[in-house]
Amino acid sequence: MNKLMQLLAVITLIISANANASWFGSDDKPAAKQDNKVYSLKLAETWPSNFPIFGDTTKNFKQLAESMSNGRLKIRIDSKNKHKSALGIFDFVKSGQYDLGHSGSYYWKGKDINTLFFTSMPFGMTTSEQHAWFEYGGGQQLMDKVYAKHGMKSIIGGSTGNQMGGWFQKEINSIEDLQGLKMRIPGFAGEIMAEVGAKPTNVPAGELYTALDRGTIDALEWVGPSLDLRMGFHKVAPYYYTGWHEPGTELQFLINLKKYNSLPADLQSILTAAMKLSAYQMYVQSEHESAKNWSTMKKDFPNIKVKTFPKSVFDALKIANEKLLAELAAKNPLSKEIIQSQASYLKKARAWSAISDQAYLNSQSK
Ligand code: CA
């Protein structure tokens, strides 16, 4: 017991000495000098160098964090070309090899199924509804709970806005038209498509155009006009379907918690504020680029046919979605908690969207 008390006394002494040095300065190290310490952080992103919009987001974040901290934060961004592992971001930040990451939460569902829910869910919330859920509906707390298990924190990293359902070679008039349809559609939406009889196919980004052109695949989804234009899919497929599977795709910033906790409180705030502000910039940039690029696509290819799946197809997809969500909820209590939180928030938020934005847009349509 005496030894334990001695040990506690020593620990208390060390902690108070550290606290003294960190927070109040000491005679030989004035507080002002402490405040000027430069913290260098390394960020790994999933995207290749100079990838538009997503890559602009990390550059905006760096610029904001460095200027708001008056140079006390220094951020180095490594793109995929440098670290060579687009889907290694989770492990990089978890292990501390990188302090920060920029990627998409749903890429990590094989590592932890509960990371799936924080990007965008089929038939789920739009960007504005989901942002409200993150900030005021308990979304951030649930995300904290999931990532704390891995020694990380996740902050919103920018929305693409509503993603298009994708480019199709043939029109989809009934669920029969989806039978055996070879489509590049990754993630949970791909599982739903498989459930109703389609054949989700994984094709590397660089080979998608040729695969669609040559009929190796019948359809694909990518993002929306903001990033689809440069891929050229509109030159090889006539039907552009409206979205259902990623209604508000939010990227994510990842922070190594140990590193985060070692930073002074003001720099922690600056870091998260810079993340949220660059996420906002990405959302408005996505909206801007989509509007601009859609206008170009329509002008250059006036025969693009914009279509929406018929109700019977949506009904079948929704049944498959509910079935798969129920399976996830039954397997994992935290999955169940997140699915229920999203479902109840969506119900409330959508009732408001229906009489606000939706009613307004409907009243203005010709
Ligand atoms: Ca997509």
mmCIF file of C-alpha atoms and ligand atoms in Angstrom:
data_model
loop_
_atom_site.group_PDB
_atom_site.id
_atom_site.type_symbol
_atom_site.label_atom_id
_atom_site.label_comp_id
_atom_site.label_asym_id
_atom_site.label_seq_id
_atom_site.Cartn_x
_atom_site.Cartn_y
_atom_site.Cartn_z
ATOM 1 C CA MET A 1 0.000 0.000 0.000
ATOM 2 C CA ASN A 2 2.831 2.345 0.921
ATOM 3 C CA LYS A 3 4.543 1.606 -2.385
ATOM 4 C CA LEU A 4 1.317 2.372 -4.221
ATOM 5 C CA MET A 5 0.973 5.694 -2.428
ATOM 6 C CA GLN A 6 4.575 6.553 -3.311
ATOM 7 C CA LEU A 7 3.954 5.676 -6.945
ATOM 8 C CA LEU A 8 0.811 7.832 -7.002
ATOM 9 C CA ALA A 9 2.734 10.718 -5.468
ATOM 10 C CA VAL A 10 5.406 10.463 -8.166
ATOM 11 C CA ILE A 11 2.782 10.288 -10.951
ATOM 12 C CA THR A 12 0.974 13.314 -9.502
ATOM 13 C CA LEU A 13 4.258 15.199 -9.398
ATOM 14 C CA ILE A 14 5.029 14.363 -13.047
ATOM 15 C CA ILE A 15 1.518 15.339 -14.178
ATOM 16 C CA SER A 16 1.555 18.652 -12.315
ATOM 17 C CA ALA A 17 5.053 19.443 -13.621
ATOM 18 C CA ASN A 18 3.862 18.775 -17.166
ATOM 19 C CA ALA A 19 0.667 20.743 -16.655
ATOM 20 C CA ASN A 20 2.765 23.601 -15.324
ATOM 21 C CA ALA A 21 5.011 23.561 -18.370
ATOM 22 C CA SER A 22 2.143 23.148 -20.874
ATOM 23 C CA TRP A 23 -0.405 25.588 -19.594
ATOM 24 C CA PHE A 24 1.240 28.190 -17.434
ATOM 25 C CA GLY A 25 4.762 28.275 -18.724
ATOM 26 C CA SER A 26 7.708 28.248 -16.348
ATOM 27 C CA ASP A 27 10.470 30.697 -15.511
ATOM 28 C CA ASP A 28 12.881 29.474 -18.147
ATOM 29 C CA LYS A 29 10.144 28.859 -20.765
ATOM 30 C CA PRO A 30 7.787 31.828 -21.018
ATOM 31 C CA ALA A 31 4.171 31.148 -22.120
ATOM 32 C CA ALA A 32 4.579 33.227 -25.282
ATOM 33 C CA LYS A 33 7.384 30.963 -26.489
ATOM 34 C CA GLN A 34 5.241 27.869 -25.853
ATOM 35 C CA ASP A 35 2.457 29.392 -27.957
ATOM 36 C CA ASN A 36 4.743 29.805 -30.925
ATOM 37 C CA LYS A 37 5.629 26.153 -31.154
ATOM 38 C CA VAL A 38 5.024 24.800 -34.669
ATOM 39 C CA TYR A 39 3.133 21.514 -34.927
ATOM 40 C CA SER A 40 3.803 19.658 -38.195
ATOM 41 C CA LEU A 41 1.054 17.227 -39.216
ATOM 42 C CA LYS A 42 1.049 14.788 -42.120
ATOM 43 C CA LEU A 43 -2.166 14.081 -44.042
ATOM 44 C CA ALA A 44 -2.675 11.120 -46.390
ATOM 45 C CA GLU A 45 -5.496 11.325 -48.939
ATOM 46 C CA THR A 46 -7.137 8.600 -51.025
ATOM 47 C CA TRP A 47 -7.018 10.770 -54.154
ATOM 48 C CA PRO A 48 -4.277 11.015 -56.754
ATOM 49 C CA SER A 49 -2.299 14.289 -57.042
ATOM 50 C CA ASN A 50 -4.357 17.255 -58.211
ATOM 51 C CA PHE A 51 -7.623 15.308 -58.256
ATOM 52 C CA PRO A 52 -10.319 17.975 -58.797
ATOM 53 C CA ILE A 53 -12.722 18.995 -55.994
ATOM 54 C CA PHE A 54 -11.713 16.233 -53.495
ATOM 55 C CA GLY A 55 -8.044 17.245 -53.802
ATOM 56 C CA ASP A 56 -8.969 20.940 -53.674
ATOM 57 C CA THR A 57 -10.639 20.228 -50.317
ATOM 58 C CA THR A 58 -7.420 19.097 -48.623
ATOM 59 C CA LYS A 59 -5.543 22.051 -50.144
ATOM 60 C CA ASN A 60 -8.215 24.420 -48.775
ATOM 61 C CA PHE A 61 -7.997 22.708 -45.388
ATOM 62 C CA LYS A 62 -4.204 23.115 -45.291
ATOM 63 C CA GLN A 63 -4.414 26.770 -46.249
ATOM 64 C CA LEU A 64 -7.127 27.483 -43.648
ATOM 65 C CA ALA A 65 -5.434 25.572 -40.803
ATOM 66 C CA GLU A 66 -2.061 27.199 -41.446
ATOM 67 C CA SER A 67 -3.413 30.743 -41.787
ATOM 68 C CA MET A 68 -5.866 30.538 -38.850
ATOM 69 C CA SER A 69 -3.096 29.226 -36.598
ATOM 70 C CA ASN A 70 -0.734 31.941 -37.806
ATOM 71 C CA GLY A 71 1.701 29.251 -38.946
ATOM 72 C CA ARG A 72 1.648 27.194 -35.717
ATOM 73 C CA LEU A 73 0.068 24.326 -37.656
ATOM 74 C CA LYS A 74 1.965 23.055 -40.647
ATOM 75 C CA ILE A 75 0.223 20.477 -42.836
ATOM 76 C CA ARG A 76 1.919 18.203 -45.360
ATOM 77 C CA ILE A 77 -0.421 16.491 -47.847
ATOM 78 C CA ASP A 78 0.605 13.162 -49.378
ATOM 79 C CA SER A 79 -1.578 12.022 -52.282
ATOM 80 C CA LYS A 80 -1.966 8.441 -53.480
ATOM 81 C CA ASN A 81 0.975 8.974 -55.852
ATOM 82 C CA LYS A 82 3.217 9.434 -52.825
ATOM 83 C CA HIS A 83 1.939 6.884 -50.256
ATOM 84 C CA LYS A 84 0.800 4.350 -52.924
ATOM 85 C CA SER A 85 -2.213 3.114 -50.985
ATOM 86 C CA ALA A 86 -5.548 4.772 -51.835
ATOM 87 C CA LEU A 87 -7.411 2.575 -49.356
ATOM 88 C CA GLY A 88 -4.684 2.535 -46.719
ATOM 89 C CA ILE A 89 -5.799 5.793 -45.080
ATOM 90 C CA PHE A 90 -7.683 4.150 -42.183
ATOM 91 C CA ASP A 91 -4.627 2.096 -41.172
ATOM 92 C CA PHE A 92 -2.214 4.985 -41.755
ATOM 93 C CA VAL A 93 -4.080 7.240 -39.313
ATOM 94 C CA LYS A 94 -4.943 4.487 -36.827
ATOM 95 C CA SER A 95 -1.278 3.471 -36.537
ATOM 96 C CA GLY A 96 -0.060 7.080 -36.347
ATOM 97 C CA GLN A 97 2.007 6.721 -39.523
ATOM 98 C CA TYR A 98 -0.056 9.727 -40.629
ATOM 99 C CA ASP A 99 -1.709 12.202 -38.254
ATOM 100 C CA LEU A 100 -4.608 13.018 -40.582
ATOM 101 C CA GLY A 101 -6.486 11.471 -43.474
ATOM 102 C CA HIS A 102 -9.009 12.442 -46.141
ATOM 103 C CA SER A 103 -11.131 9.686 -47.613
ATOM 104 C CA GLY A 104 -14.611 8.125 -47.457
ATOM 105 C CA SER A 105 -15.931 6.353 -44.358
ATOM 106 C CA TYR A 106 -17.751 3.631 -46.325
ATOM 107 C CA TYR A 107 -14.442 2.329 -47.663
ATOM 108 C CA TRP A 108 -13.718 0.873 -44.195
ATOM 109 C CA LYS A 109 -16.766 -1.380 -43.815
ATOM 110 C CA GLY A 110 -14.535 -4.477 -44.107
ATOM 111 C CA LYS A 111 -12.536 -3.255 -41.079
ATOM 112 C CA ASP A 112 -15.535 -2.114 -39.027
ATOM 113 C CA ILE A 113 -19.065 -2.473 -40.415
ATOM 114 C CA ASN A 114 -20.219 0.616 -38.488
ATOM 115 C CA THR A 115 -18.052 2.950 -40.584
ATOM 116 C CA LEU A 116 -20.435 2.186 -43.482
ATOM 117 C CA PHE A 117 -23.175 4.554 -42.314
ATOM 118 C CA PHE A 118 -21.353 7.917 -42.282
ATOM 119 C CA THR A 119 -20.920 8.568 -46.021
ATOM 120 C CA SER A 120 -24.348 8.194 -47.610
ATOM 121 C CA MET A 121 -26.949 5.444 -47.453
ATOM 122 C CA PRO A 122 -29.254 4.343 -50.283
ATOM 123 C CA PHE A 123 -32.660 6.039 -49.902
ATOM 124 C CA GLY A 124 -31.085 7.987 -47.019
ATOM 125 C CA MET A 125 -30.663 11.647 -46.171
ATOM 126 C CA THR A 126 -29.804 14.476 -48.564
ATOM 127 C CA THR A 127 -26.742 16.593 -47.775
ATOM 128 C CA SER A 128 -28.645 19.244 -45.822
ATOM 129 C CA GLU A 129 -30.634 16.638 -43.873
ATOM 130 C CA GLN A 130 -27.485 14.650 -43.116
ATOM 131 C CA HIS A 131 -25.514 17.739 -42.069
ATOM 132 C CA ALA A 132 -28.309 18.537 -39.597
ATOM 133 C CA TRP A 133 -28.088 14.942 -38.322
ATOM 134 C CA PHE A 134 -24.307 15.155 -37.865
ATOM 135 C CA GLU A 135 -24.431 18.477 -35.997
ATOM 136 C CA TYR A 136 -27.706 18.298 -34.063
ATOM 137 C CA GLY A 137 -29.201 14.827 -34.477
ATOM 138 C CA GLY A 138 -26.538 12.753 -32.752
ATOM 139 C CA GLY A 139 -24.606 11.769 -35.905
ATOM 140 C CA GLN A 140 -21.246 13.157 -34.783
ATOM 141 C CA GLN A 141 -21.561 11.424 -31.388
ATOM 142 C CA LEU A 142 -22.258 8.073 -33.080
ATOM 143 C CA MET A 143 -19.344 8.617 -35.460
ATOM 144 C CA ASP A 144 -17.114 9.468 -32.455
ATOM 145 C CA LYS A 145 -18.217 6.238 -30.781
ATOM 146 C CA VAL A 146 -17.318 4.169 -33.851
ATOM 147 C CA TYR A 147 -13.934 5.781 -34.523
ATOM 148 C CA ALA A 148 -12.794 6.095 -30.882
ATOM 149 C CA LYS A 149 -12.519 2.289 -30.853
ATOM 150 C CA HIS A 150 -9.779 2.694 -33.446
ATOM 151 C CA GLY A 151 -8.022 5.619 -31.731
ATOM 152 C CA MET A 152 -9.369 8.104 -34.267
ATOM 153 C CA LYS A 153 -11.779 10.971 -34.692
ATOM 154 C CA SER A 154 -13.741 11.605 -37.904
ATOM 155 C CA ILE A 155 -15.022 15.004 -39.075
ATOM 156 C CA ILE A 156 -17.150 15.734 -42.162
ATOM 157 C CA GLY A 157 -14.898 16.117 -45.211
ATOM 158 C CA GLY A 158 -17.123 17.574 -47.948
ATOM 159 C CA SER A 159 -20.239 16.480 -49.820
ATOM 160 C CA THR A 160 -20.515 15.702 -53.523
ATOM 161 C CA GLY A 161 -24.211 16.569 -53.258
ATOM 162 C CA ASN A 162 -26.796 14.171 -54.663
ATOM 163 C CA GLN A 163 -25.061 11.595 -56.854
ATOM 164 C CA MET A 164 -26.546 10.539 -60.184
ATOM 165 C CA GLY A 165 -27.782 6.942 -60.545
ATOM 166 C CA GLY A 166 -25.346 6.460 -63.401
ATOM 167 C CA TRP A 167 -24.916 5.867 -67.121
ATOM 168 C CA PHE A 168 -26.882 3.029 -68.747
ATOM 169 C CA GLN A 169 -26.746 1.553 -72.250
ATOM 170 C CA LYS A 170 -30.376 0.420 -72.026
ATOM 171 C CA GLU A 171 -33.517 1.879 -70.540
ATOM 172 C CA ILE A 172 -34.751 0.337 -67.284
ATOM 173 C CA ASN A 173 -38.524 -0.145 -67.426
ATOM 174 C CA SER A 174 -39.022 -2.923 -64.919
ATOM 175 C CA ILE A 175 -37.132 -5.048 -62.415
ATOM 176 C CA GLU A 176 -36.654 -7.647 -65.194
ATOM 177 C CA ASP A 177 -34.349 -5.165 -66.959
ATOM 178 C CA LEU A 178 -31.985 -5.346 -63.969
ATOM 179 C CA GLN A 179 -31.627 -9.152 -64.145
ATOM 180 C CA GLY A 180 -28.010 -9.982 -64.923
ATOM 181 C CA LEU A 181 -27.232 -6.312 -65.621
ATOM 182 C CA LYS A 182 -23.487 -5.851 -65.228
ATOM 183 C CA MET A 183 -22.974 -2.586 -63.401
ATOM 184 C CA ARG A 184 -20.107 -0.870 -61.651
ATOM 185 C CA ILE A 185 -21.811 0.143 -58.419
ATOM 186 C CA PRO A 186 -19.683 -0.391 -55.301
ATOM 187 C CA GLY A 187 -20.578 -0.706 -51.630
ATOM 188 C CA PHE A 188 -23.928 -1.239 -49.967
ATOM 189 C CA ALA A 189 -25.838 -0.072 -53.088
ATOM 190 C CA GLY A 190 -24.064 -2.816 -55.036
ATOM 191 C CA GLU A 191 -25.302 -5.358 -52.485
ATOM 192 C CA ILE A 192 -28.856 -4.067 -52.963
ATOM 193 C CA MET A 193 -28.513 -4.365 -56.749
ATOM 194 C CA ALA A 194 -27.253 -7.943 -56.343
ATOM 195 C CA GLU A 195 -30.247 -8.698 -54.090
ATOM 196 C CA VAL A 196 -32.660 -7.782 -56.921
ATOM 197 C CA GLY A 197 -30.744 -9.757 -59.565
ATOM 198 C CA ALA A 198 -28.139 -7.380 -61.052
ATOM 199 C CA LYS A 199 -24.452 -8.238 -61.246
ATOM 200 C CA PRO A 200 -22.332 -5.556 -59.553
ATOM 201 C CA THR A 201 -18.872 -5.595 -61.113
ATOM 202 C CA ASN A 202 -15.684 -4.030 -59.860
ATOM 203 C CA VAL A 203 -13.742 -2.175 -62.565
ATOM 204 C CA PRO A 204 -10.742 0.106 -61.876
ATOM 205 C CA ALA A 205 -11.486 3.791 -62.539
ATOM 206 C CA GLY A 206 -9.035 4.025 -65.432
ATOM 207 C CA GLU A 207 -10.783 1.192 -67.317
ATOM 208 C CA LEU A 208 -14.395 2.284 -66.814
ATOM 209 C CA TYR A 209 -14.797 4.249 -70.048
ATOM 210 C CA THR A 210 -13.553 1.365 -72.223
ATOM 211 C CA ALA A 211 -15.583 -1.194 -70.263
ATOM 212 C CA LEU A 212 -18.788 0.805 -70.812
ATOM 213 C CA ASP A 213 -17.947 1.519 -74.447
ATOM 214 C CA ARG A 214 -17.162 -2.110 -75.309
ATOM 215 C CA GLY A 215 -20.060 -3.620 -73.379
ATOM 216 C CA THR A 216 -17.921 -5.359 -70.738
ATOM 217 C CA ILE A 217 -20.350 -3.614 -68.371
ATOM 218 C CA ASP A 218 -23.913 -2.421 -69.159
ATOM 219 C CA ALA A 219 -23.974 0.485 -66.737
ATOM 220 C CA LEU A 220 -21.938 2.356 -64.142
ATOM 221 C CA GLU A 221 -22.314 5.001 -61.517
ATOM 222 C CA TRP A 222 -19.585 7.497 -60.709
ATOM 223 C CA VAL A 223 -20.541 10.805 -59.073
ATOM 224 C CA GLY A 224 -22.503 13.379 -61.067
ATOM 225 C CA PRO A 225 -21.687 16.002 -63.713
ATOM 226 C CA SER A 226 -19.049 17.567 -61.389
ATOM 227 C CA LEU A 227 -16.727 14.583 -61.926
ATOM 228 C CA ASP A 228 -18.485 12.569 -64.672
ATOM 229 C CA LEU A 229 -17.737 15.076 -67.465
ATOM 230 C CA ARG A 230 -13.978 14.465 -67.437
ATOM 231 C CA MET A 231 -14.597 10.680 -67.526
ATOM 232 C CA GLY A 232 -16.472 11.052 -70.858
ATOM 233 C CA PHE A 233 -19.199 8.489 -70.099
ATOM 234 C CA HIS A 234 -21.809 10.682 -71.855
ATOM 235 C CA LYS A 235 -20.036 9.952 -75.136
ATOM 236 C CA VAL A 236 -20.647 6.207 -74.899
ATOM 237 C CA ALA A 237 -23.947 5.693 -73.014
ATOM 238 C CA PRO A 238 -27.248 7.456 -73.826
ATOM 239 C CA TYR A 239 -29.180 7.165 -70.536
ATOM 240 C CA TYR A 240 -28.318 9.209 -67.451
ATOM 241 C CA TYR A 241 -30.357 7.971 -64.479
ATOM 242 C CA THR A 242 -31.178 10.112 -61.475
ATOM 243 C CA GLY A 243 -29.890 9.014 -58.086
ATOM 244 C CA TRP A 244 -31.162 6.880 -55.225
ATOM 245 C CA HIS A 245 -28.050 5.195 -53.844
ATOM 246 C CA GLU A 246 -25.864 8.118 -52.656
ATOM 247 C CA PRO A 247 -28.205 11.054 -51.953
ATOM 248 C CA GLY A 248 -25.628 13.087 -50.008
ATOM 249 C CA THR A 249 -22.153 11.555 -50.206
ATOM 250 C CA GLU A 250 -19.980 13.031 -47.450
ATOM 251 C CA LEU A 251 -16.220 12.501 -47.472
ATOM 252 C CA GLN A 252 -14.368 12.377 -44.163
ATOM 253 C CA PHE A 253 -11.341 13.770 -42.407
ATOM 254 C CA LEU A 254 -9.638 11.362 -40.030
ATOM 255 C CA ILE A 255 -7.533 12.450 -37.048
ATOM 256 C CA ASN A 256 -5.264 10.269 -34.915
ATOM 257 C CA LEU A 257 -6.742 10.808 -31.427
ATOM 258 C CA LYS A 258 -3.434 10.564 -29.585
ATOM 259 C CA LYS A 259 -1.984 13.278 -31.792
ATOM 260 C CA TYR A 260 -5.168 15.366 -31.486
ATOM 261 C CA ASN A 261 -5.101 15.151 -27.687
ATOM 262 C CA SER A 262 -1.463 16.239 -27.635
ATOM 263 C CA LEU A 263 -2.278 19.559 -29.362
ATOM 264 C CA PRO A 264 -3.084 22.791 -27.462
ATOM 265 C CA ALA A 265 -6.850 23.357 -27.197
ATOM 266 C CA ASP A 266 -6.875 26.335 -29.568
ATOM 267 C CA LEU A 267 -5.128 24.321 -32.296
ATOM 268 C CA GLN A 268 -7.617 21.476 -31.827
ATOM 269 C CA SER A 269 -10.426 23.966 -32.466
ATOM 270 C CA ILE A 270 -8.636 25.462 -35.456
ATOM 271 C CA LEU A 271 -8.081 21.998 -36.914
ATOM 272 C CA THR A 272 -11.741 20.959 -36.702
ATOM 273 C CA ALA A 273 -12.969 24.401 -37.813
ATOM 274 C CA ALA A 274 -10.686 24.260 -40.882
ATOM 275 C CA MET A 275 -12.031 20.785 -41.675
ATOM 276 C CA LYS A 276 -15.650 21.887 -41.455
ATOM 277 C CA LEU A 277 -15.039 25.037 -43.475
ATOM 278 C CA SER A 278 -13.208 23.162 -46.237
ATOM 279 C CA ALA A 279 -16.043 20.589 -46.208
ATOM 280 C CA TYR A 280 -18.496 23.439 -46.778
ATOM 281 C CA GLN A 281 -16.317 24.743 -49.614
ATOM 282 C CA MET A 282 -16.300 21.293 -51.214
ATOM 283 C CA TYR A 283 -20.091 21.070 -51.104
ATOM 284 C CA VAL A 284 -20.613 24.418 -52.808
ATOM 285 C CA GLN A 285 -17.811 23.682 -55.288
ATOM 286 C CA SER A 286 -19.525 20.363 -56.147
ATOM 287 C CA GLU A 287 -22.846 22.146 -56.695
ATOM 288 C CA HIS A 288 -21.122 24.757 -58.856
ATOM 289 C CA GLU A 289 -19.136 22.254 -60.949
ATOM 290 C CA SER A 290 -22.200 20.025 -61.448
ATOM 291 C CA ALA A 291 -24.324 22.932 -62.683
ATOM 292 C CA LYS A 292 -21.528 24.145 -64.963
ATOM 293 C CA ASN A 293 -20.651 20.705 -66.355
ATOM 294 C CA TRP A 294 -24.267 19.662 -66.847
ATOM 295 C CA SER A 295 -24.756 22.736 -68.995
ATOM 296 C CA THR A 296 -21.687 21.728 -71.083
ATOM 297 C CA MET A 297 -22.851 18.107 -71.416
ATOM 298 C CA LYS A 298 -26.341 19.139 -72.550
ATOM 299 C CA LYS A 299 -24.914 21.559 -75.114
ATOM 300 C CA ASP A 300 -22.368 19.118 -76.572
ATOM 301 C CA PHE A 301 -24.564 16.006 -76.357
ATOM 302 C CA PRO A 302 -28.209 17.140 -76.634
ATOM 303 C CA ASN A 303 -29.361 13.515 -76.966
ATOM 304 C CA ILE A 304 -28.485 12.517 -73.382
ATOM 305 C CA LYS A 305 -31.711 11.089 -71.963
ATOM 306 C CA VAL A 306 -32.241 11.790 -68.273
ATOM 307 C CA LYS A 307 -34.352 9.039 -66.727
ATOM 308 C CA THR A 308 -35.632 7.985 -63.320
ATOM 309 C CA PHE A 309 -36.299 4.351 -62.413
ATOM 310 C CA PRO A 310 -40.033 3.536 -62.426
ATOM 311 C CA LYS A 311 -41.791 3.149 -59.072
ATOM 312 C CA SER A 312 -41.893 -0.668 -59.363
ATOM 313 C CA VAL A 313 -38.071 -0.754 -59.561
ATOM 314 C CA PHE A 314 -37.701 1.589 -56.573
ATOM 315 C CA ASP A 315 -40.181 -0.524 -54.611
ATOM 316 C CA ALA A 316 -38.059 -3.649 -55.191
ATOM 317 C CA LEU A 317 -34.821 -1.809 -54.362
ATOM 318 C CA LYS A 318 -36.365 -0.413 -51.158
ATOM 319 C CA ILE A 319 -37.485 -3.879 -50.030
ATOM 320 C CA ALA A 320 -33.938 -5.199 -50.628
ATOM 321 C CA ASN A 321 -32.500 -2.182 -48.757
ATOM 322 C CA GLU A 322 -34.751 -2.775 -45.737
ATOM 323 C CA LYS A 323 -33.889 -6.476 -45.698
ATOM 324 C CA LEU A 324 -30.122 -5.847 -45.763
ATOM 325 C CA LEU A 325 -30.362 -3.115 -43.095
ATOM 326 C CA ALA A 326 -32.377 -5.454 -40.851
ATOM 327 C CA GLU A 327 -29.661 -8.104 -41.275
ATOM 328 C CA LEU A 328 -26.971 -5.592 -40.254
ATOM 329 C CA ALA A 329 -29.022 -4.412 -37.261
ATOM 330 C CA ALA A 330 -29.521 -8.000 -36.082
ATOM 331 C CA LYS A 331 -25.783 -8.716 -36.217
ATOM 332 C CA ASN A 332 -24.442 -5.698 -34.327
ATOM 333 C CA PRO A 333 -26.032 -3.544 -31.560
ATOM 334 C CA LEU A 334 -24.143 -0.381 -32.563
ATOM 335 C CA SER A 335 -25.226 -0.870 -36.216
ATOM 336 C CA LYS A 336 -28.787 -1.097 -34.925
ATOM 337 C CA GLU A 337 -28.369 2.112 -32.928
ATOM 338 C CA ILE A 338 -26.998 4.019 -35.969
ATOM 339 C CA ILE A 339 -29.619 2.634 -38.380
ATOM 340 C CA GLN A 340 -32.417 3.601 -35.957
ATOM 341 C CA SER A 341 -30.951 7.065 -35.373
ATOM 342 C CA GLN A 342 -30.726 7.699 -39.137
ATOM 343 C CA ALA A 343 -34.217 6.338 -39.817
ATOM 344 C CA SER A 344 -35.923 8.415 -37.129
ATOM 345 C CA TYR A 345 -33.981 11.578 -38.055
ATOM 346 C CA LEU A 346 -34.735 11.076 -41.749
ATOM 347 C CA LYS A 347 -38.455 10.809 -40.999
ATOM 348 C CA LYS A 348 -38.468 14.105 -39.105
ATOM 349 C CA ALA A 349 -36.146 15.973 -41.482
ATOM 350 C CA ARG A 350 -37.948 14.733 -44.609
ATOM 351 C CA ALA A 351 -41.340 15.948 -43.407
ATOM 352 C CA TRP A 352 -39.817 19.432 -43.283
ATOM 353 C CA SER A 353 -37.956 19.021 -46.634
ATOM 354 C CA ALA A 354 -41.286 18.011 -48.197
ATOM 355 C CA ILE A 355 -43.072 21.248 -47.325
ATOM 356 C CA SER A 356 -40.005 23.476 -47.838
ATOM 357 C CA ASP A 357 -37.464 22.723 -50.629
ATOM 358 C CA GLN A 358 -39.478 19.967 -52.296
ATOM 359 C CA ALA A 359 -42.724 21.984 -52.353
ATOM 360 C CA TYR A 360 -40.882 25.045 -53.618
ATOM 361 C CA LEU A 361 -39.089 23.146 -56.421
ATOM 362 C CA ASN A 362 -42.288 21.332 -57.433
ATOM 363 C CA SER A 363 -44.168 24.616 -57.602
ATOM 364 C CA GLN A 364 -41.487 26.071 -59.897
ATOM 365 C CA SER A 365 -41.161 23.134 -62.312
ATOM 366 C CA LYS A 366 -42.640 23.631 -65.758
HETATM 367 CA CA CA B 1 -20.617 7.117 -56.548
#
